[in-house]
Amino acid sequence: MRRGFPVWAVYALGFVPAVVAFGGGLAGTTGPDPIRALEQTLGLWALRFLLAALCVTPLRRFFGVNLLRYRRALGLLCFYYASLHLLAFIGLDHSFDWAEITREILKRPYAFIGMACLLLLIPLAATSSNAMIKRLGAKNWTRLHRLVYPAALLAAAHFIFAVKSWPLEPLLYAGAAVALLAARLAPKRRPSLEQPHEA
Amino acid sequence: MLIRVGTDLPIASSEITPRSLWLRRRDFLGAGAALGLGLTGVARAASPYSTDEKPNSRADITGYNNFYEFGTDKSDPAAKAGRLKTKPWTLRIDGLVDKPADYALEDFLKPFSTEERIYRMRCVEGWSMVIPWLGFPLAEAIKRAQPQASARYVAFETLVRPEEMPGQRSFPRIIPWPYREGLRLDEAMHPLTILATGLYGEPLPNQNGAPLRLVVPWKYGFKGIKSIVRMTLVAEQPKTSWNMIAPDEYGFFANVNPEVDHPRWSQATERRIGEGGLFAKRRPTLMFNGYESVASLYSGMDLRANF
Ligand code: HEM
C-alpha cells in the first residue's frame, strides 16, 4: 500500500469550499447577495485548482517534489468547480432564462472567455481516466492535455474582465498563470559540459 | 404601541423605536388614519418623493457597499471605514458662485432641515436596494451659494486622506483620487436630488459616505459621491472618476436605462438585495430607475449616445 496523503482525501477536502459556500448561502451567512457570493467562490476555486494542477510539473522539475498522483484530482476539481460555477450562473443568477443566458455569454467578453475556457476543459476532463490514457496513447494524450495552458490563460483573463478597474487580486492570479506556463519553457536539461561547442 | 410611534421628541427615532416597529410604522400610521384614530404629534408626513417599497435592512445597507476609498470588496467599507474622522469636516463651495466659502460642516448644515427620502438605489453592477435616506435637496445648498449665470454644471470631490482611507494607499491605484462626480445644473436642482446626512433616522455611517453624500436616485449608484469635501460650480462638463477610468463603460450621465447595456453586463434586469436568498429572481430594471418624472430633463437627447 502506498503511504502518504490519500487521493480521495484531496477530493473530499476539495469539495469543502463548495459545500461551505452553498450551505452558507442557504443559511444566509454569505452576505446580502448570496448568489453572487456563491458564483464568485466557485469561480475562484476553479481557477485555484487549475493553477494547483499546473504546479505539479514545476514542483517536480525544480524542487523534486512529486505530487503527480494528485494531479488528476486537482484537474477534475477545477472542472467540477467550473461546471458548478456555470450552473450557478445559469440556475441561480439567471433563473434558467435561456435567451438571456445565451445573449450574455455571446455578448459579454468576460462570459465568452469563461465559456471558451470551460469548452477547453471538457475534453480534458473526459479523457482523464486511465482507460482513456491507454486508448489515446500517452503521446496523443499529452498533446491533447496541453489545452490546459490556453485554458489557464483564459481563466485568468476571464477574472480580469469580470471585475471593475484593475484591482490587484486578478492580476496576481494572472501573474501566477503566466509564471507557471513560463516555467515550462525552461530548458529541459542543464546544458552539460560535455556537449560540443558549436563555433 | 401607537402612542410610542407618535412620540415627537428631539432625539433620534432609533433611540426610542425598535427597528422592526420603525419599519412598520407606515403601516401603523396608515391603519391609524383608516380607523380614524386621529393620531396627533405624528412625525412629518412621508415625502411624496419616497417609494413605499420596503427598505432593505440596516445590516444590508451598511454592510454591502462600493466605496473604493476603503477597498474593492463590498465588505471592506464596513470593516475599514471606522477610522475615518468626520469631525471636524470642512466643505468648500467654490467656482462660479457669488458666495464661495469654506464651511465647517455644522455651519453649512444649519439652515437646512432634513427629511426622510426612501429611494431605490440601482447599482451599475446589476443589483439594487431600497434605502431610507435622511437629507435635503441639493438645490437649496446651490441656491444659497448663488450660482452665476455662466454656471452649468456642479463638480464634486471626495476626501483624500490615505492615512484613514486604505483604498487610497492600494496598489495598483484603482481610481485616480480624489473620486470625482458631476451633475448638470438642472439635474442638481431637481427636487429628487438630495445631499444625505443620515439613514434610518441616524447619522450616516462612515461606510455610506459620512458625513455628507450625494443621492441621485435615477442614476447608477456610482454617481452618488460620498464623503464630499468640495462642490464647484463650473461652466464645462466636469471630469468624473469612472468615466476617466473606462469612458466606454461609464458615461457622464449614467442614467439607469434598461435598454443601454453596460459592455460587460446587461442592464435589463437587477437583483434586489435581501430578497429571496440563494434563489432570488431578477426583476426588470425600470427606465430612470422608475423615476419617470426626470425624463423631461433629457428630452431631445439621444440617451444611447449620452449614456
Ligand atoms: C460559461 C462559462 C462561465 C461563465 C458564464 C462565468 C460567469 C462568471 C460570472 C457571472 C462571474 C461573476 C462576476 C461578478 O463578480 O459579478 C464570474 C467570475 C469568475 N469566474 Fe467565471 N464564468 C465562466 C467560466 C469560468 C471558468 C471556466 C473559470 C475558471 C476556470 C471561471 C473563473 C472565475 C473567476 C476566478 C471569477 C472571479 C471570482 C471573484 O470575483 O472572486 N469562470 N464568472
mmCIF file of N, CA and C in Angstrom, chain B residues 73-177:
data_model
loop_
_atom_site.group_PDB
_atom_site.id
_atom_site.type_symbol
_atom_site.label_atom_id
_atom_site.label_comp_id
_atom_site.label_asym_id
_atom_site.label_seq_id
_atom_site.Cartn_x
_atom_site.Cartn_y
_atom_site.Cartn_z
ATOM 1 N N ASP B 73 -13.633 45.241 -2.056
ATOM 2 C CA ASP B 73 -14.615 44.264 -1.646
ATOM 3 C C ASP B 73 -15.803 44.967 -1.005
ATOM 4 N N LYS B 74 -16.985 44.416 -1.200
ATOM 5 C CA LYS B 74 -18.166 45.105 -0.680
ATOM 6 C C LYS B 74 -18.239 45.084 0.842
ATOM 7 N N SER B 75 -17.445 44.219 1.465
ATOM 8 C CA SER B 75 -17.424 44.225 2.929
ATOM 9 C C SER B 75 -16.310 45.124 3.468
ATOM 10 N N ASP B 76 -15.433 45.599 2.598
ATOM 11 C CA ASP B 76 -14.316 46.445 3.052
ATOM 12 C C ASP B 76 -14.766 47.739 3.741
ATOM 13 N N PRO B 77 -15.703 48.483 3.136
ATOM 14 C CA PRO B 77 -16.080 49.755 3.785
ATOM 15 C C PRO B 77 -16.564 49.559 5.220
ATOM 16 N N ALA B 78 -17.437 48.575 5.452
ATOM 17 C CA ALA B 78 -17.931 48.364 6.813
ATOM 18 C C ALA B 78 -16.785 47.979 7.741
ATOM 19 N N ALA B 79 -15.819 47.218 7.212
ATOM 20 C CA ALA B 79 -14.726 46.749 8.053
ATOM 21 C C ALA B 79 -13.687 47.839 8.320
ATOM 22 N N LYS B 80 -13.494 48.738 7.356
ATOM 23 C CA LYS B 80 -12.331 49.619 7.434
ATOM 24 C C LYS B 80 -12.637 51.108 7.544
ATOM 25 N N ALA B 81 -13.906 51.476 7.454
ATOM 26 C CA ALA B 81 -14.209 52.917 7.455
ATOM 27 C C ALA B 81 -14.267 53.504 8.861
ATOM 28 N N GLY B 82 -14.165 52.656 9.868
ATOM 29 C CA GLY B 82 -14.299 53.122 11.238
ATOM 30 C C GLY B 82 -13.274 54.172 11.627
ATOM 31 N N ARG B 83 -12.094 54.122 11.007
ATOM 32 C CA ARG B 83 -11.021 55.043 11.391
ATOM 33 C C ARG B 83 -11.169 56.424 10.780
ATOM 34 N N LEU B 84 -12.079 56.550 9.819
ATOM 35 C CA LEU B 84 -12.252 57.865 9.182
ATOM 36 C C LEU B 84 -12.796 58.866 10.192
ATOM 37 N N LYS B 85 -12.095 60.005 10.321
ATOM 38 C CA LYS B 85 -12.566 61.042 11.238
ATOM 39 C C LYS B 85 -13.424 62.039 10.452
ATOM 40 N N THR B 86 -14.676 62.156 10.836
ATOM 41 C CA THR B 86 -15.562 63.063 10.114
ATOM 42 C C THR B 86 -15.808 64.351 10.887
ATOM 43 N N LYS B 87 -15.129 64.484 12.028
ATOM 44 C CA LYS B 87 -15.187 65.723 12.800
ATOM 45 C C LYS B 87 -13.796 66.155 13.150
ATOM 46 N N PRO B 88 -13.358 67.329 12.829
ATOM 47 C CA PRO B 88 -14.096 68.362 12.086
ATOM 48 C C PRO B 88 -14.146 68.017 10.588
ATOM 49 N N TRP B 89 -15.070 68.668 9.901
ATOM 50 C CA TRP B 89 -15.215 68.436 8.454
ATOM 51 C C TRP B 89 -15.418 69.788 7.784
ATOM 52 N N THR B 90 -14.644 70.007 6.744
ATOM 53 C CA THR B 90 -14.770 71.267 6.011
ATOM 54 C C THR B 90 -15.297 70.996 4.616
ATOM 55 N N LEU B 91 -16.262 71.789 4.239
ATOM 56 C CA LEU B 91 -16.828 71.671 2.898
ATOM 57 C C LEU B 91 -16.560 72.956 2.143
ATOM 58 N N ARG B 92 -15.914 72.826 1.006
ATOM 59 C CA ARG B 92 -15.629 74.014 0.196
ATOM 60 C C ARG B 92 -16.665 74.127 -0.915
ATOM 61 N N ILE B 93 -17.251 75.309 -1.047
ATOM 62 C CA ILE B 93 -18.136 75.584 -2.175
ATOM 63 C C ILE B 93 -17.514 76.724 -2.954
ATOM 64 N N ASP B 94 -17.175 76.457 -4.207
ATOM 65 C CA ASP B 94 -16.464 77.495 -4.953
ATOM 66 C C ASP B 94 -16.827 77.431 -6.433
ATOM 67 N N GLY B 95 -16.047 78.092 -7.240
ATOM 68 C CA GLY B 95 -16.330 78.135 -8.665
ATOM 69 C C GLY B 95 -17.211 79.326 -8.995
ATOM 70 N N LEU B 96 -18.131 79.127 -9.920
ATOM 71 C CA LEU B 96 -18.939 80.230 -10.438
ATOM 72 C C LEU B 96 -20.116 80.533 -9.515
ATOM 73 N N VAL B 97 -19.784 80.977 -8.303
ATOM 74 C CA VAL B 97 -20.824 81.345 -7.335
ATOM 75 C C VAL B 97 -20.483 82.707 -6.743
ATOM 76 N N ASP B 98 -21.517 83.403 -6.315
ATOM 77 C CA ASP B 98 -21.267 84.708 -5.702
ATOM 78 C C ASP B 98 -20.818 84.569 -4.253
ATOM 79 N N LYS B 99 -21.138 83.436 -3.651
ATOM 80 C CA LYS B 99 -20.765 83.257 -2.245
ATOM 81 C C LYS B 99 -19.914 82.010 -2.046
ATOM 82 N N PRO B 100 -18.691 82.023 -2.533
ATOM 83 C CA PRO B 100 -17.821 80.873 -2.259
ATOM 84 C C PRO B 100 -17.478 80.855 -0.777
ATOM 85 N N ALA B 101 -17.260 79.676 -0.214
ATOM 86 C CA ALA B 101 -16.934 79.613 1.210
ATOM 87 C C ALA B 101 -16.339 78.267 1.570
ATOM 88 N N ASP B 102 -15.554 78.286 2.636
ATOM 89 C CA ASP B 102 -15.148 77.055 3.304
ATOM 90 C C ASP B 102 -15.997 76.956 4.563
ATOM 91 N N TYR B 103 -16.890 76.002 4.592
ATOM 92 C CA TYR B 103 -17.804 75.868 5.724
ATOM 93 C C TYR B 103 -17.323 74.799 6.689
ATOM 94 N N ALA B 104 -17.448 75.067 7.964
ATOM 95 C CA ALA B 104 -17.443 73.958 8.897
ATOM 96 C C ALA B 104 -18.778 73.246 8.663
ATOM 97 N N LEU B 105 -18.770 71.933 8.656
ATOM 98 C CA LEU B 105 -19.967 71.229 8.228
ATOM 99 C C LEU B 105 -21.215 71.643 9.007
ATOM 100 N N GLU B 106 -21.046 71.850 10.350
ATOM 101 C CA GLU B 106 -22.210 72.231 11.171
ATOM 102 C C GLU B 106 -22.818 73.536 10.661
ATOM 103 N N ASP B 107 -21.943 74.468 10.288
ATOM 104 C CA ASP B 107 -22.447 75.750 9.806
ATOM 105 C C ASP B 107 -23.141 75.586 8.460
ATOM 106 N N PHE B 108 -22.547 74.744 7.621
ATOM 107 C CA PHE B 108 -23.150 74.533 6.312
ATOM 108 C C PHE B 108 -24.555 73.956 6.456
ATOM 109 N N LEU B 109 -24.707 73.013 7.406
ATOM 110 C CA LEU B 109 -25.977 72.289 7.515
ATOM 111 C C LEU B 109 -27.059 73.091 8.229
ATOM 112 N N LYS B 110 -26.663 74.076 9.020
ATOM 113 C CA LYS B 110 -27.598 74.749 9.920
ATOM 114 C C LYS B 110 -28.901 75.205 9.255
ATOM 115 N N PRO B 111 -28.841 75.855 8.105
ATOM 116 C CA PRO B 111 -30.097 76.371 7.534
ATOM 117 C C PRO B 111 -31.032 75.308 6.967
ATOM 118 N N PHE B 112 -30.579 74.102 6.804
ATOM 119 C CA PHE B 112 -31.407 73.107 6.107
ATOM 120 C C PHE B 112 -32.068 72.155 7.089
ATOM 121 N N SER B 113 -33.335 71.837 6.825
ATOM 122 C CA SER B 113 -33.955 70.807 7.646
ATOM 123 C C SER B 113 -34.040 69.526 6.828
ATOM 124 N N THR B 114 -33.632 68.441 7.470
ATOM 125 C CA THR B 114 -33.595 67.178 6.743
ATOM 126 C C THR B 114 -34.956 66.505 6.788
ATOM 127 N N GLU B 115 -35.218 65.710 5.766
ATOM 128 C CA GLU B 115 -36.410 64.880 5.772
ATOM 129 C C GLU B 115 -36.044 63.509 5.254
ATOM 130 N N GLU B 116 -36.913 62.560 5.531
ATOM 131 C CA GLU B 116 -36.641 61.211 5.076
ATOM 132 C C GLU B 116 -37.045 61.045 3.616
ATOM 133 N N ARG B 117 -36.151 60.417 2.855
ATOM 134 C CA ARG B 117 -36.455 60.072 1.466
ATOM 135 C C ARG B 117 -36.132 58.591 1.278
ATOM 136 N N ILE B 118 -37.159 57.810 1.023
ATOM 137 C CA ILE B 118 -36.929 56.388 0.793
ATOM 138 C C ILE B 118 -36.811 56.181 -0.711
ATOM 139 N N TYR B 119 -35.580 55.899 -1.142
ATOM 140 C CA TYR B 119 -35.281 55.815 -2.566
ATOM 141 C C TYR B 119 -34.809 54.413 -2.950
ATOM 142 N N ARG B 120 -35.140 54.038 -4.178
ATOM 143 C CA ARG B 120 -34.474 52.879 -4.767
ATOM 144 C C ARG B 120 -33.053 53.283 -5.125
ATOM 145 N N MET B 121 -32.117 52.337 -4.999
ATOM 146 C CA MET B 121 -30.738 52.574 -5.409
ATOM 147 C C MET B 121 -30.348 51.437 -6.350
ATOM 148 N N ARG B 122 -30.018 51.797 -7.585
ATOM 149 C CA ARG B 122 -29.663 50.772 -8.571
ATOM 150 C C ARG B 122 -28.168 50.877 -8.849
ATOM 151 N N CYS B 123 -27.435 49.811 -8.517
ATOM 152 C CA CYS B 123 -26.001 49.801 -8.782
ATOM 153 C C CYS B 123 -25.761 49.384 -10.228
ATOM 154 N N VAL B 124 -24.712 49.936 -10.830
ATOM 155 C CA VAL B 124 -24.379 49.625 -12.219
ATOM 156 C C VAL B 124 -24.021 48.143 -12.373
ATOM 157 N N GLU B 125 -23.720 47.472 -11.251
ATOM 158 C CA GLU B 125 -23.367 46.053 -11.309
ATOM 159 C C GLU B 125 -24.580 45.137 -11.372
ATOM 160 N N GLY B 126 -25.773 45.696 -11.391
ATOM 161 C CA GLY B 126 -26.946 44.855 -11.580
ATOM 162 C C GLY B 126 -27.654 44.425 -10.307
ATOM 163 N N TRP B 127 -27.465 45.175 -9.216
ATOM 164 C CA TRP B 127 -28.236 44.883 -8.007
ATOM 165 C C TRP B 127 -28.842 46.180 -7.489
ATOM 166 N N SER B 128 -29.822 46.037 -6.622
ATOM 167 C CA SER B 128 -30.496 47.234 -6.130
ATOM 168 C C SER B 128 -30.904 47.077 -4.670
ATOM 169 N N MET B 129 -31.156 48.215 -4.055
ATOM 170 C CA MET B 129 -31.633 48.251 -2.666
ATOM 171 C C MET B 129 -32.673 49.356 -2.554
ATOM 172 N N VAL B 130 -33.372 49.371 -1.422
ATOM 173 C CA VAL B 130 -34.252 50.491 -1.086
ATOM 174 C C VAL B 130 -33.719 51.076 0.220
ATOM 175 N N ILE B 131 -33.435 52.380 0.212
ATOM 176 C CA ILE B 131 -32.702 52.975 1.330
ATOM 177 C C ILE B 131 -33.445 54.191 1.885
ATOM 178 N N PRO B 132 -33.704 54.196 3.188
ATOM 179 C CA PRO B 132 -34.348 55.371 3.796
ATOM 180 C C PRO B 132 -33.316 56.430 4.182
ATOM 181 N N TRP B 133 -33.039 57.320 3.248
ATOM 182 C CA TRP B 133 -32.063 58.386 3.498
ATOM 183 C C TRP B 133 -32.675 59.467 4.357
ATOM 184 N N LEU B 134 -31.797 60.266 4.932
ATOM 185 C CA LEU B 134 -32.177 61.498 5.607
ATOM 186 C C LEU B 134 -31.379 62.579 4.899
ATOM 187 N N GLY B 135 -32.071 63.576 4.366
ATOM 188 C CA GLY B 135 -31.309 64.573 3.626
ATOM 189 C C GLY B 135 -32.146 65.773 3.257
ATOM 190 N N PHE B 136 -31.565 66.613 2.405
ATOM 191 C CA PHE B 136 -32.273 67.817 1.967
ATOM 192 C C PHE B 136 -31.896 68.064 0.513
ATOM 193 N N PRO B 137 -32.726 68.804 -0.212
ATOM 194 C CA PRO B 137 -32.458 68.989 -1.634
ATOM 195 C C PRO B 137 -31.133 69.717 -1.873
ATOM 196 N N LEU B 138 -30.346 69.167 -2.786
ATOM 197 C CA LEU B 138 -29.110 69.829 -3.181
ATOM 198 C C LEU B 138 -29.402 71.239 -3.685
ATOM 199 N N ALA B 139 -30.580 71.405 -4.309
ATOM 200 C CA ALA B 139 -30.945 72.709 -4.864
ATOM 201 C C ALA B 139 -30.837 73.810 -3.807
ATOM 202 N N GLU B 140 -31.227 73.500 -2.574
ATOM 203 C CA GLU B 140 -31.192 74.533 -1.533
ATOM 204 C C GLU B 140 -29.764 75.000 -1.261
ATOM 205 N N ALA B 141 -28.845 74.042 -1.248
ATOM 206 C CA ALA B 141 -27.446 74.403 -0.995
ATOM 207 C C ALA B 141 -26.891 75.221 -2.154
ATOM 208 N N ILE B 142 -27.284 74.837 -3.362
ATOM 209 C CA ILE B 142 -26.770 75.565 -4.525
ATOM 210 C C ILE B 142 -27.316 76.994 -4.545
ATOM 211 N N LYS B 143 -28.605 77.122 -4.243
ATOM 212 C CA LYS B 143 -29.204 78.465 -4.243
ATOM 213 C C LYS B 143 -28.493 79.363 -3.240
ATOM 214 N N ARG B 144 -28.158 78.781 -2.089
ATOM 215 C CA ARG B 144 -27.530 79.598 -1.058
ATOM 216 C C ARG B 144 -26.169 80.126 -1.510
ATOM 217 N N ALA B 145 -25.495 79.344 -2.360
ATOM 218 C CA ALA B 145 -24.190 79.796 -2.846
ATOM 219 C C ALA B 145 -24.314 80.832 -3.953
ATOM 220 N N GLN B 146 -25.518 81.010 -4.455
ATOM 221 C CA GLN B 146 -25.800 81.996 -5.506
ATOM 222 C C GLN B 146 -24.965 81.779 -6.771
ATOM 223 N N PRO B 147 -25.355 80.782 -7.537
ATOM 224 C CA PRO B 147 -24.616 80.486 -8.763
ATOM 225 C C PRO B 147 -24.716 81.626 -9.772
ATOM 226 N N GLN B 148 -23.641 81.824 -10.514
ATOM 227 C CA GLN B 148 -23.638 82.840 -11.554
ATOM 228 C C GLN B 148 -24.280 82.286 -12.812
ATOM 229 N N ALA B 149 -24.635 83.195 -13.717
ATOM 230 C CA ALA B 149 -25.377 82.780 -14.911
ATOM 231 C C ALA B 149 -24.585 81.797 -15.773
ATOM 232 N N SER B 150 -23.256 81.889 -15.700
ATOM 233 C CA SER B 150 -22.434 81.027 -16.552
ATOM 234 C C SER B 150 -22.298 79.604 -16.000
ATOM 235 N N ALA B 151 -22.737 79.365 -14.770
ATOM 236 C CA ALA B 151 -22.587 78.034 -14.165
ATOM 237 C C ALA B 151 -23.550 77.054 -14.822
ATOM 238 N N ARG B 152 -23.023 75.940 -15.328
ATOM 239 C CA ARG B 152 -23.886 74.962 -15.986
ATOM 240 C C ARG B 152 -23.771 73.568 -15.375
ATOM 241 N N TYR B 153 -22.740 73.337 -14.604
ATOM 242 C CA TYR B 153 -22.526 72.017 -14.006
ATOM 243 C C TYR B 153 -22.079 72.173 -12.562
ATOM 244 N N VAL B 154 -22.231 71.084 -11.807
ATOM 245 C CA VAL B 154 -21.665 71.035 -10.462
ATOM 246 C C VAL B 154 -20.666 69.886 -10.424
ATOM 247 N N ALA B 155 -19.472 70.167 -9.953
ATOM 248 C CA ALA B 155 -18.449 69.128 -9.789
ATOM 249 C C ALA B 155 -18.286 68.836 -8.300
ATOM 250 N N PHE B 156 -18.132 67.554 -7.971
ATOM 251 C CA PHE B 156 -18.000 67.147 -6.562
ATOM 252 C C PHE B 156 -16.687 66.391 -6.376
ATOM 253 N N GLU B 157 -16.129 66.508 -5.185
ATOM 254 C CA GLU B 157 -14.938 65.721 -4.857
ATOM 255 C C GLU B 157 -15.067 65.087 -3.484
ATOM 256 N N THR B 158 -14.514 63.879 -3.391
ATOM 257 C CA THR B 158 -14.466 63.161 -2.120
ATOM 258 C C THR B 158 -13.155 63.474 -1.413
ATOM 259 N N LEU B 159 -13.181 63.322 -0.106
ATOM 260 C CA LEU B 159 -11.984 63.486 0.716
ATOM 261 C C LEU B 159 -10.835 62.604 0.214
ATOM 262 N N VAL B 160 -9.623 63.134 0.263
ATOM 263 C CA VAL B 160 -8.424 62.303 0.060
ATOM 264 C C VAL B 160 -7.656 62.299 1.371
ATOM 265 N N ARG B 161 -7.582 61.163 2.011
ATOM 266 C CA ARG B 161 -6.856 61.078 3.277
ATOM 267 C C ARG B 161 -6.364 59.635 3.432
ATOM 268 N N PRO B 162 -5.289 59.316 2.704
ATOM 269 C CA PRO B 162 -4.826 57.921 2.642
ATOM 270 C C PRO B 162 -4.592 57.305 4.019
ATOM 271 N N GLU B 163 -4.200 58.133 5.022
ATOM 272 C CA GLU B 163 -3.950 57.565 6.357
ATOM 273 C C GLU B 163 -5.201 56.887 6.896
ATOM 274 N N GLU B 164 -6.353 57.428 6.547
ATOM 275 C CA GLU B 164 -7.597 56.869 7.088
ATOM 276 C C GLU B 164 -8.394 56.113 6.041
ATOM 277 N N MET B 165 -7.945 56.163 4.798
ATOM 278 C CA MET B 165 -8.678 55.514 3.711
ATOM 279 C C MET B 165 -7.742 54.542 2.995
ATOM 280 N N PRO B 166 -7.703 53.294 3.487
ATOM 281 C CA PRO B 166 -6.690 52.351 2.986
ATOM 282 C C PRO B 166 -6.768 52.097 1.481
ATOM 283 N N GLY B 167 -7.953 52.220 0.901
ATOM 284 C CA GLY B 167 -8.065 52.000 -0.543
ATOM 285 C C GLY B 167 -7.249 53.014 -1.335
ATOM 286 N N GLN B 168 -7.034 54.192 -0.744
ATOM 287 C CA GLN B 168 -6.252 55.213 -1.442
ATOM 288 C C GLN B 168 -4.757 54.912 -1.376
ATOM 289 N N ARG B 169 -4.380 53.926 -0.545
ATOM 290 C CA ARG B 169 -2.977 53.524 -0.492
ATOM 291 C C ARG B 169 -2.722 52.289 -1.333
ATOM 292 N N SER B 170 -3.772 51.685 -1.891
ATOM 293 C CA SER B 170 -3.626 50.373 -2.510
ATOM 294 C C SER B 170 -2.930 50.475 -3.864
ATOM 295 N N PHE B 171 -2.245 49.402 -4.198
ATOM 296 C CA PHE B 171 -1.581 49.294 -5.491
ATOM 297 C C PHE B 171 -2.131 48.076 -6.223
ATOM 298 N N PRO B 172 -2.424 48.123 -7.515
ATOM 299 C CA PRO B 172 -2.384 49.344 -8.323
ATOM 300 C C PRO B 172 -3.502 50.305 -7.943
ATOM 301 N N ARG B 173 -3.311 51.569 -8.303
ATOM 302 C CA ARG B 173 -4.299 52.587 -7.954
ATOM 303 C C ARG B 173 -5.601 52.289 -8.690
ATOM 304 N N ILE B 174 -6.678 52.117 -7.922
ATOM 305 C CA ILE B 174 -7.957 51.739 -8.514
ATOM 306 C C ILE B 174 -8.594 52.935 -9.223
ATOM 307 N N ILE B 175 -8.454 54.088 -8.601
ATOM 308 C CA ILE B 175 -9.104 55.306 -9.083
ATOM 309 C C ILE B 175 -8.094 56.430 -8.940
ATOM 310 N N PRO B 176 -8.000 57.321 -9.916
ATOM 311 C CA PRO B 176 -7.137 58.496 -9.702
ATOM 312 C C PRO B 176 -7.793 59.429 -8.688
ATOM 313 N N TRP B 177 -7.361 59.343 -7.448
ATOM 314 C CA TRP B 177 -8.004 60.120 -6.379
ATOM 315 C C TRP B 177 -7.789 61.601 -6.610
#
